[in-house]
mmCIF file of C-alpha atoms in Angstrom:
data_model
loop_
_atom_site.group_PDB
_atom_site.id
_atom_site.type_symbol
_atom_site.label_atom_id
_atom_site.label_comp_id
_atom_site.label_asym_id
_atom_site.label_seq_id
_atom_site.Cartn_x
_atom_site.Cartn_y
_atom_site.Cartn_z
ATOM 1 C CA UNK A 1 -25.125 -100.733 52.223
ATOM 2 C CA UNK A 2 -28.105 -97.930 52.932
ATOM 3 C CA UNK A 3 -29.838 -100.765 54.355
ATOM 4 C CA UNK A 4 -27.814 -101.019 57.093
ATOM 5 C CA UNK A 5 -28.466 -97.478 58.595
ATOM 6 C CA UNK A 6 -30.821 -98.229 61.075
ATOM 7 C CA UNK A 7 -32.211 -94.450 60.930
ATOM 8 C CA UNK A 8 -32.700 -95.161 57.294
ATOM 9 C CA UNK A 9 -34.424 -98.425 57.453
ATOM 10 C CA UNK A 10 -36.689 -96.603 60.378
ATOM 11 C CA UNK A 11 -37.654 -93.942 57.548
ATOM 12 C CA UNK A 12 -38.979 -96.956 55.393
ATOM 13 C CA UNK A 13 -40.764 -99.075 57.880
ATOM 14 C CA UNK A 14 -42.466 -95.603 59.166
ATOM 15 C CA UNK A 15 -43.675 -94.706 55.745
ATOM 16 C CA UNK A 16 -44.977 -98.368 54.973
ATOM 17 C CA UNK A 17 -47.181 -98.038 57.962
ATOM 18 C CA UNK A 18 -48.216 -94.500 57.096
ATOM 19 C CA UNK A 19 -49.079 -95.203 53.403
ATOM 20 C CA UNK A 20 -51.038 -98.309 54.645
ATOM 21 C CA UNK A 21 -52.930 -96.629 57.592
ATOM 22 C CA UNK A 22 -53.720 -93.642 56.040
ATOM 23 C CA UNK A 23 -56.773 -94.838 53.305
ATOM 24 C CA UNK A 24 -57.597 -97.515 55.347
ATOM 25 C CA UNK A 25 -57.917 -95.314 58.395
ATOM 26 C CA UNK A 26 -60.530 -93.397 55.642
ATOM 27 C CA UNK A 27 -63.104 -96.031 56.304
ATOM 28 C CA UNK A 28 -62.147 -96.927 60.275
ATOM 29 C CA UNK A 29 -63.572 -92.985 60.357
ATOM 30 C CA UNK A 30 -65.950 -93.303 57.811
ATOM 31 C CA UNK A 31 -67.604 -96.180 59.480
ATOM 32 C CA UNK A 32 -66.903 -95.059 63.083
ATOM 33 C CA UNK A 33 -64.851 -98.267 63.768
ATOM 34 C CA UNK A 34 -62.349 -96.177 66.009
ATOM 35 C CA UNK A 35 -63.107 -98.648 68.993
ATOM 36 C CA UNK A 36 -62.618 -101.548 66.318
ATOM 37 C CA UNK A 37 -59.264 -100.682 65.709
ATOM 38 C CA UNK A 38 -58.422 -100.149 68.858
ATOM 39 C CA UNK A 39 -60.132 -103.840 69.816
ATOM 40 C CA UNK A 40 -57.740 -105.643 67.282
ATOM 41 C CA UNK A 41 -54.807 -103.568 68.026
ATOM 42 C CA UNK A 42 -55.211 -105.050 71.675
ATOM 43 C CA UNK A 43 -55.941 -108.029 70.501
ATOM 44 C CA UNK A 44 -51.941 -108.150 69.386
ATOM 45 C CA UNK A 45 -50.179 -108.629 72.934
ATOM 46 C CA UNK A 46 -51.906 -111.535 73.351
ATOM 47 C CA UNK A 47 -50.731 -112.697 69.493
ATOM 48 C CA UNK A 48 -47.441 -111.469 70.935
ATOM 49 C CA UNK A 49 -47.413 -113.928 73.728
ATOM 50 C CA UNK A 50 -48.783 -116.780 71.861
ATOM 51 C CA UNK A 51 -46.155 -116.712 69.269
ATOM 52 C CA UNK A 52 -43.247 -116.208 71.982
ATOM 53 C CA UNK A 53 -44.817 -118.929 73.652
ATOM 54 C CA UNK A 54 -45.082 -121.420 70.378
ATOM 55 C CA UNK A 55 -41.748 -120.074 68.929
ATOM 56 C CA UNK A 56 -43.490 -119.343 66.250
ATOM 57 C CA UNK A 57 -43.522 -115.579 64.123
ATOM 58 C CA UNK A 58 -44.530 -112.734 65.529
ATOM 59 C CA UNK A 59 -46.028 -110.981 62.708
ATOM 60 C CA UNK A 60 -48.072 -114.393 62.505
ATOM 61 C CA UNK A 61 -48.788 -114.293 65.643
ATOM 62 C CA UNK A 62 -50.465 -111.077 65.781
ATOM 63 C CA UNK A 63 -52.265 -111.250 62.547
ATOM 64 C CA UNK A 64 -54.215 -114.657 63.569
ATOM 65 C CA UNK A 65 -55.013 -113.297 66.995
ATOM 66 C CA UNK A 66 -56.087 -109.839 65.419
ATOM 67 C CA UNK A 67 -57.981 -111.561 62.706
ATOM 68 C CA UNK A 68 -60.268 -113.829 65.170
ATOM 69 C CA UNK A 69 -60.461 -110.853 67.604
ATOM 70 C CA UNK A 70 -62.044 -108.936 64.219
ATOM 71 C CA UNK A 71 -64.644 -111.732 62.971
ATOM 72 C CA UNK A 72 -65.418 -112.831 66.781
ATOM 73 C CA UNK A 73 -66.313 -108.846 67.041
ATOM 74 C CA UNK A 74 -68.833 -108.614 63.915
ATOM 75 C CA UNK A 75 -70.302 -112.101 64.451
ATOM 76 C CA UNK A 76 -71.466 -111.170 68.390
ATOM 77 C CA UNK A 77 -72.379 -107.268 67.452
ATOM 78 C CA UNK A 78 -76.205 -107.134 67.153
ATOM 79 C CA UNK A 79 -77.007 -110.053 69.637
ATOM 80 C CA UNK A 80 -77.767 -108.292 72.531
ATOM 81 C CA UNK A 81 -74.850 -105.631 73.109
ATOM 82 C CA UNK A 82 -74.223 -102.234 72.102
ATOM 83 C CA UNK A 83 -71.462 -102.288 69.779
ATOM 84 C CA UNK A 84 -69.563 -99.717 71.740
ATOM 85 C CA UNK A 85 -69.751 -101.942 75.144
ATOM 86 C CA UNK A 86 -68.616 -105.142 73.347
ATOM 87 C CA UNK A 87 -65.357 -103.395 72.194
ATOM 88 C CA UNK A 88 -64.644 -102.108 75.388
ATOM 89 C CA UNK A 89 -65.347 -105.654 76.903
ATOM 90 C CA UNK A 90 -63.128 -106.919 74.199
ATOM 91 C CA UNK A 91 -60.458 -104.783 73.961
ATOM 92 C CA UNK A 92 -59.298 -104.070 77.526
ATOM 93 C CA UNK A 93 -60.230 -108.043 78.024
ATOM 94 C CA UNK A 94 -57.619 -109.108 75.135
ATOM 95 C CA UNK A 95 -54.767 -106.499 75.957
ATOM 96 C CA UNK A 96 -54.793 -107.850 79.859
ATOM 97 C CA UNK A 97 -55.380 -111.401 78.801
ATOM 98 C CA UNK A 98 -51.735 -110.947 76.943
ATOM 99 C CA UNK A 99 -50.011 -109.303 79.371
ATOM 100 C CA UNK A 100 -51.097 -111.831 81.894
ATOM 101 C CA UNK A 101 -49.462 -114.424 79.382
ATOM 102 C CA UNK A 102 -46.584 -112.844 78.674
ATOM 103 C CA UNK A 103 -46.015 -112.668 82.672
ATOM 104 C CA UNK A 104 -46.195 -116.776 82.338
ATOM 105 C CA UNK A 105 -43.452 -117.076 79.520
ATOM 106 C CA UNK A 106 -40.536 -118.216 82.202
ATOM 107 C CA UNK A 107 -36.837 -118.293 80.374
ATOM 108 C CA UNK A 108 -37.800 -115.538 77.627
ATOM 109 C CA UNK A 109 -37.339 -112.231 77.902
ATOM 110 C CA UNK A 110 -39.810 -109.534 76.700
ATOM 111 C CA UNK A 111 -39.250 -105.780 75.710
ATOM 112 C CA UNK A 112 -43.171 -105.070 76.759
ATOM 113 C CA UNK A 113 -42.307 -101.039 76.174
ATOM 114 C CA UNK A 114 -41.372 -102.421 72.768
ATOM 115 C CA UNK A 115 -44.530 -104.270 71.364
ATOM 116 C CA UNK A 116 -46.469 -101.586 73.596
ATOM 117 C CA UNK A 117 -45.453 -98.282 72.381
ATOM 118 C CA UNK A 118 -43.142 -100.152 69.223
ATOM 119 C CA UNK A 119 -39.212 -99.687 68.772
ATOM 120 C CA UNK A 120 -39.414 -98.214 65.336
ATOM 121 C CA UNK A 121 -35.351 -97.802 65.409
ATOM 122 C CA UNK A 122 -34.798 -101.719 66.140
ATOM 123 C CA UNK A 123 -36.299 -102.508 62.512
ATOM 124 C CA UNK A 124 -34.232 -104.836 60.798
ATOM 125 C CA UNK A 125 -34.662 -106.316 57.196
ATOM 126 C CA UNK A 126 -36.354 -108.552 57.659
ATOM 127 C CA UNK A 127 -38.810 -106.516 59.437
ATOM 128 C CA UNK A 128 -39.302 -103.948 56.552
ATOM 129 C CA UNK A 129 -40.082 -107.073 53.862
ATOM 130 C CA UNK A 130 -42.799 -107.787 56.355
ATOM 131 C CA UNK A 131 -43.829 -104.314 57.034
ATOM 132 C CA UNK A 132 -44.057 -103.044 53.152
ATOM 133 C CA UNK A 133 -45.605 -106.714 52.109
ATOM 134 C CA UNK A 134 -48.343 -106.246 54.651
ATOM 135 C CA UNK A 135 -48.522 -102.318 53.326
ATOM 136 C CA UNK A 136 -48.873 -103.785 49.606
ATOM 137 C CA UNK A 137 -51.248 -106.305 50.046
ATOM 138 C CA UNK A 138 -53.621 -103.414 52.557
ATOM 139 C CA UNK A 139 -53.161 -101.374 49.484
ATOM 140 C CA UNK A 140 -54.455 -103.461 46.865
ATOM 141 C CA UNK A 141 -57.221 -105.184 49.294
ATOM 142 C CA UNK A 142 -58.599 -101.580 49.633
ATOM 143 C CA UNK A 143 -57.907 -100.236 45.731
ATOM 144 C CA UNK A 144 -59.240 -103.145 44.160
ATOM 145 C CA UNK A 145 -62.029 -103.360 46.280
ATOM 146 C CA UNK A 146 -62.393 -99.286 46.753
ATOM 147 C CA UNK A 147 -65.871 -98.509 44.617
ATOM 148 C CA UNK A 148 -67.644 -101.160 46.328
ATOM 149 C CA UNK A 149 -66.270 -100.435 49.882
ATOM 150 C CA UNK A 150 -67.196 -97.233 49.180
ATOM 151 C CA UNK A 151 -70.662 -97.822 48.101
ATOM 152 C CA UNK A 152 -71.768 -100.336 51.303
ATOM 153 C CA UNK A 153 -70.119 -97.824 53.474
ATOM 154 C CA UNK A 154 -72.657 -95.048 52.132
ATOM 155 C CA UNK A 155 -75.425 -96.604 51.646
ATOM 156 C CA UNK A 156 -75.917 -100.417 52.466
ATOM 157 C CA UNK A 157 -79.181 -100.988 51.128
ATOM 158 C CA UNK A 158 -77.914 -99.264 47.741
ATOM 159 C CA UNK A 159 -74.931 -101.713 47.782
ATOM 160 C CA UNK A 160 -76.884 -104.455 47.808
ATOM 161 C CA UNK A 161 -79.398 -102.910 45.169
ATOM 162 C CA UNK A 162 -76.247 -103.136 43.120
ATOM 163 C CA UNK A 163 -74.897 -106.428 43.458
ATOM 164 C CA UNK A 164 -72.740 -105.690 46.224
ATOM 165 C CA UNK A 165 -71.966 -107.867 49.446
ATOM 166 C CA UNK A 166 -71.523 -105.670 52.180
ATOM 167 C CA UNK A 167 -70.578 -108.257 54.652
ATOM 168 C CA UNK A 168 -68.210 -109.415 51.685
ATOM 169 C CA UNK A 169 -66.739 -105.461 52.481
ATOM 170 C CA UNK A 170 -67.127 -105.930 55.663
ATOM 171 C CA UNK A 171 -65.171 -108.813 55.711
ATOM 172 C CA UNK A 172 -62.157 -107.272 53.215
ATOM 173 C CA UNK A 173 -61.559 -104.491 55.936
ATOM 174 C CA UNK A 174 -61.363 -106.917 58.831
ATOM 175 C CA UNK A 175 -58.479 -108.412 57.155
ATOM 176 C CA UNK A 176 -57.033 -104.831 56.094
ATOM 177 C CA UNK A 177 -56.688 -103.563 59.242
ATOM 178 C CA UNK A 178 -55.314 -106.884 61.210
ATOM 179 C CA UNK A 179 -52.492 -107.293 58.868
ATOM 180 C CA UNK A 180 -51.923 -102.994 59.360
ATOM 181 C CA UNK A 181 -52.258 -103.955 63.093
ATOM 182 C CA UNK A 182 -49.424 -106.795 62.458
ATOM 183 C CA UNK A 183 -47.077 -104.659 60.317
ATOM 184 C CA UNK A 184 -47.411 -101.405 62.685
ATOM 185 C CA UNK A 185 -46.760 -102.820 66.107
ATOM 186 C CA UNK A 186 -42.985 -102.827 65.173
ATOM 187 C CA UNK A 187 -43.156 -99.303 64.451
ATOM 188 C CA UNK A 188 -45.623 -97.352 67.010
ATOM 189 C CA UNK A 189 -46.916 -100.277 69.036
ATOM 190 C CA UNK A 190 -50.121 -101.849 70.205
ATOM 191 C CA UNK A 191 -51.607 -99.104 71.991
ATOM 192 C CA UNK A 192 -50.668 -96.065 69.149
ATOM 193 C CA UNK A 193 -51.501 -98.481 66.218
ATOM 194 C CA UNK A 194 -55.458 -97.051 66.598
ATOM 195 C CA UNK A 195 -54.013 -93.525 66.428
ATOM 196 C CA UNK A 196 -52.507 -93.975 63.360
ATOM 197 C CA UNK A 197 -55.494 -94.945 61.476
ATOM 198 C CA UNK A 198 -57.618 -92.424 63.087
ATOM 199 C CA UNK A 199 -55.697 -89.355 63.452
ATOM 200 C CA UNK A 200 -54.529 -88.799 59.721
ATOM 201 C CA UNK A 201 -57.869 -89.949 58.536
ATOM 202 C CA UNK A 202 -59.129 -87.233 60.640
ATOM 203 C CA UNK A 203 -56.838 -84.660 59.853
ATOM 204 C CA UNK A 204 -57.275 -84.851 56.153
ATOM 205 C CA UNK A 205 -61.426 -85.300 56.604
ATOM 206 C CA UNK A 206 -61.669 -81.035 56.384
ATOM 207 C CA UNK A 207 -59.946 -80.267 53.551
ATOM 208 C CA UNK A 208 -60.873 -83.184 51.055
ATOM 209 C CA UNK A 209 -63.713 -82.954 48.640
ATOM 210 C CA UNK A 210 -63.711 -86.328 47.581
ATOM 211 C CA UNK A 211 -63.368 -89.491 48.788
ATOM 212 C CA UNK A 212 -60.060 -90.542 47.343
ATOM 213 C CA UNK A 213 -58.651 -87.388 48.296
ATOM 214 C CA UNK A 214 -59.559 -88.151 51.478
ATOM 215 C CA UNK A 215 -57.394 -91.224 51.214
ATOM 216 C CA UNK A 216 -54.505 -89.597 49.498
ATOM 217 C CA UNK A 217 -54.333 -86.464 51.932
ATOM 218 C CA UNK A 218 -54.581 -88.753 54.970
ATOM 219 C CA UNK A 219 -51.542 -90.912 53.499
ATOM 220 C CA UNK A 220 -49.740 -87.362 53.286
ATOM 221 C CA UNK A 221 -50.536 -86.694 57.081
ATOM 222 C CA UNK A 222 -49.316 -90.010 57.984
ATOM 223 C CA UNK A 223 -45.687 -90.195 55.943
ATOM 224 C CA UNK A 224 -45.109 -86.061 57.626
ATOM 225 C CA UNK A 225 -46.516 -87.481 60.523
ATOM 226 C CA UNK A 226 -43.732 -90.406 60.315
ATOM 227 C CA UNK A 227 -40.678 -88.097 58.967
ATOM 228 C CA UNK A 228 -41.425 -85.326 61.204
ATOM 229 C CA UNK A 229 -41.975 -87.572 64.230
ATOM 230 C CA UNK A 230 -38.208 -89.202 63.808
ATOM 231 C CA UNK A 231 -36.829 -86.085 63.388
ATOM 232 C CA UNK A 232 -38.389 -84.953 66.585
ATOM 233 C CA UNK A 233 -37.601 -88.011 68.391
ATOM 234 C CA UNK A 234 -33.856 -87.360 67.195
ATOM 235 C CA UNK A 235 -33.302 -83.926 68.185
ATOM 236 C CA UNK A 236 -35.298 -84.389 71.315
ATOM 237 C CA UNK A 237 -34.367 -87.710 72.492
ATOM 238 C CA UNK A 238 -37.986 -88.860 72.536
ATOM 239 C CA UNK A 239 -39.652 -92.877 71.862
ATOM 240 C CA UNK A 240 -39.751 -92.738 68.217
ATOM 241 C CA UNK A 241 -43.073 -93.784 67.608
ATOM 242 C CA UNK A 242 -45.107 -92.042 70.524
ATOM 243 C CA UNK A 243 -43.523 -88.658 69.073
ATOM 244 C CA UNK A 244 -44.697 -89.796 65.447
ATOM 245 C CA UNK A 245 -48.194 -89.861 66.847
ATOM 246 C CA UNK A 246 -47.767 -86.874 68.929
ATOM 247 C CA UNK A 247 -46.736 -85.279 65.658
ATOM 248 C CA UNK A 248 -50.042 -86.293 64.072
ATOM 249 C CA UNK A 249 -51.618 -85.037 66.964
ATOM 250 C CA UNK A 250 -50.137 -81.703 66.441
ATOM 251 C CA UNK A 251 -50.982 -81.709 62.606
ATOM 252 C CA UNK A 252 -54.896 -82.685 63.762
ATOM 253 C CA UNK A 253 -55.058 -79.568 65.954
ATOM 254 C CA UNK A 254 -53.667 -77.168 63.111
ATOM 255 C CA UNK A 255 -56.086 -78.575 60.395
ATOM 256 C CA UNK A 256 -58.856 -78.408 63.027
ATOM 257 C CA UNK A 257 -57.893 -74.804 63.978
ATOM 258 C CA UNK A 258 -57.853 -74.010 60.325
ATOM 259 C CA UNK A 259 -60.893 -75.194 59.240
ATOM 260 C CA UNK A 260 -62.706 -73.671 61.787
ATOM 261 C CA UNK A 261 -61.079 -70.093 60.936
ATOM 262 C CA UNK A 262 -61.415 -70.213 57.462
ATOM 263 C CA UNK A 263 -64.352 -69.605 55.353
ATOM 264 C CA UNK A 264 -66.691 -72.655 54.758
ATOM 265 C CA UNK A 265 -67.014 -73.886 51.247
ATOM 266 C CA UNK A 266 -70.183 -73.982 49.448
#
């Protein structure tokens, strides 16, 4: 079966997480959420450690912890703290919280490298139905939703001058990016999930017009980004997923070099 080439099923689970991350990532930039992202994607170790813990799914695991590290973030922002500070609090707080607990789970044994930096080529089935039904349901949470995400992201007060919840939005890309933060920690890890969402996103930002070309360019960085990164990691004898992101890295630079030699557009 083609399944059962683990480079193959490495290729899918890669491009799940890059078609995923990539719009989403759109509105992580769009909104400056960068230390967001990075807050829930820290947030998974200790989802890691829970579930090991409860013998319970990981991929459960992660998204519950992600998803009250998320809504415990936007319900204390404004009350005192500058948003920036209470991610940082947050973050590095939730990331050694979990490792502490994982350092308590006596009798099993945890890959930390793995759930830290992910172990893309360990993917099995099962893994990819989790992986592209996380991707599917991040897709259709942000197309469905995409003109009024769009519209509270610009303008707020316009949003709600046109029926529009932006807290509702708000509230939709919470639970977008803890189930990408679920489905990608197989495939780069906790601490490169951030980079995927960002990096592409930021990549394609020069070169896009509109909006949804935005979205679709950054999904193009992401799936090179992904095919170019295993290939790397092949030849080289690299981790898989911190050369994907060092690929993306690499793309960032070029489009950033480019854009600044070429000609601005009126």
């Amino acid at each position: 079966m083609m399944l059962d080439d683990f480079l193959v099923r490495a290729v899918l689970a890669g491009l799940g997480v890059a078609l995923a991350a990539g719009p989403l990532g759109c509105f992580v930039v769009w909104r400056r959420m960068a230390y967001f992202g990075d807050a829930t994607a820290h947030a998974a170790i200790l989802g890691v450690a829970l579930s090991l813990a409860l013998s319970t799914s990981i991929f459960a695991g992660v998204l519950v912890v992600s998803l009250l590290m998320a809504v415990t973030v936007s319900a204390l922002s404004g009350r005192g703290y500058a948003m920036d500070t209470l991610l940082g609090v947050m973050s590095h707080s939730a990331l050694a919280f979990g490792l502490v607990a994982v350092s308590f789970l006596s009798g099993v044994r945890v890959d930390l490298m793995a759930y830290l930096f992910g172990d893309i080529l360990a993917v099995t089935r099962g893994d990819l139905a989790v992986i592209w039904g996380g991707a599917v349901l991040v897709l259709l949470l942000v197309g469905l939703r995409w003109s009024a995400l769009l519209t509270s992201t610009l303008n707020p007060d316009l949003a709600r001058a046109s029926g529009v919840n932006p807290g509702r939005e708000q509230t939709v890309l919470t639970v977008a990016l803890a189930v990408t933060v679920a489905v990608a920690i197989k495939v780069v890890g906790v601490l490169l999930v951030a980079a995927m969402l960002i990096v592409p996103a930021a990549t394609a930002r020069p070169f896009s017009r509109t909006p949804e070309m935005m979205a679709a360019v950054a999904g193009g960085v992401g799936v090179v980004s992904v095919l170019g990164g295993l290939r790397a990691a092949f030849v080289l004898d690299t981790p898989a997923g911190p050369t994907i992101v060092c690929v993306a890295a690499v793309l960032f630079t070029a489009a950033s070099t480019a854009s600044m030699l070429l000609p601005s557009r009126s």
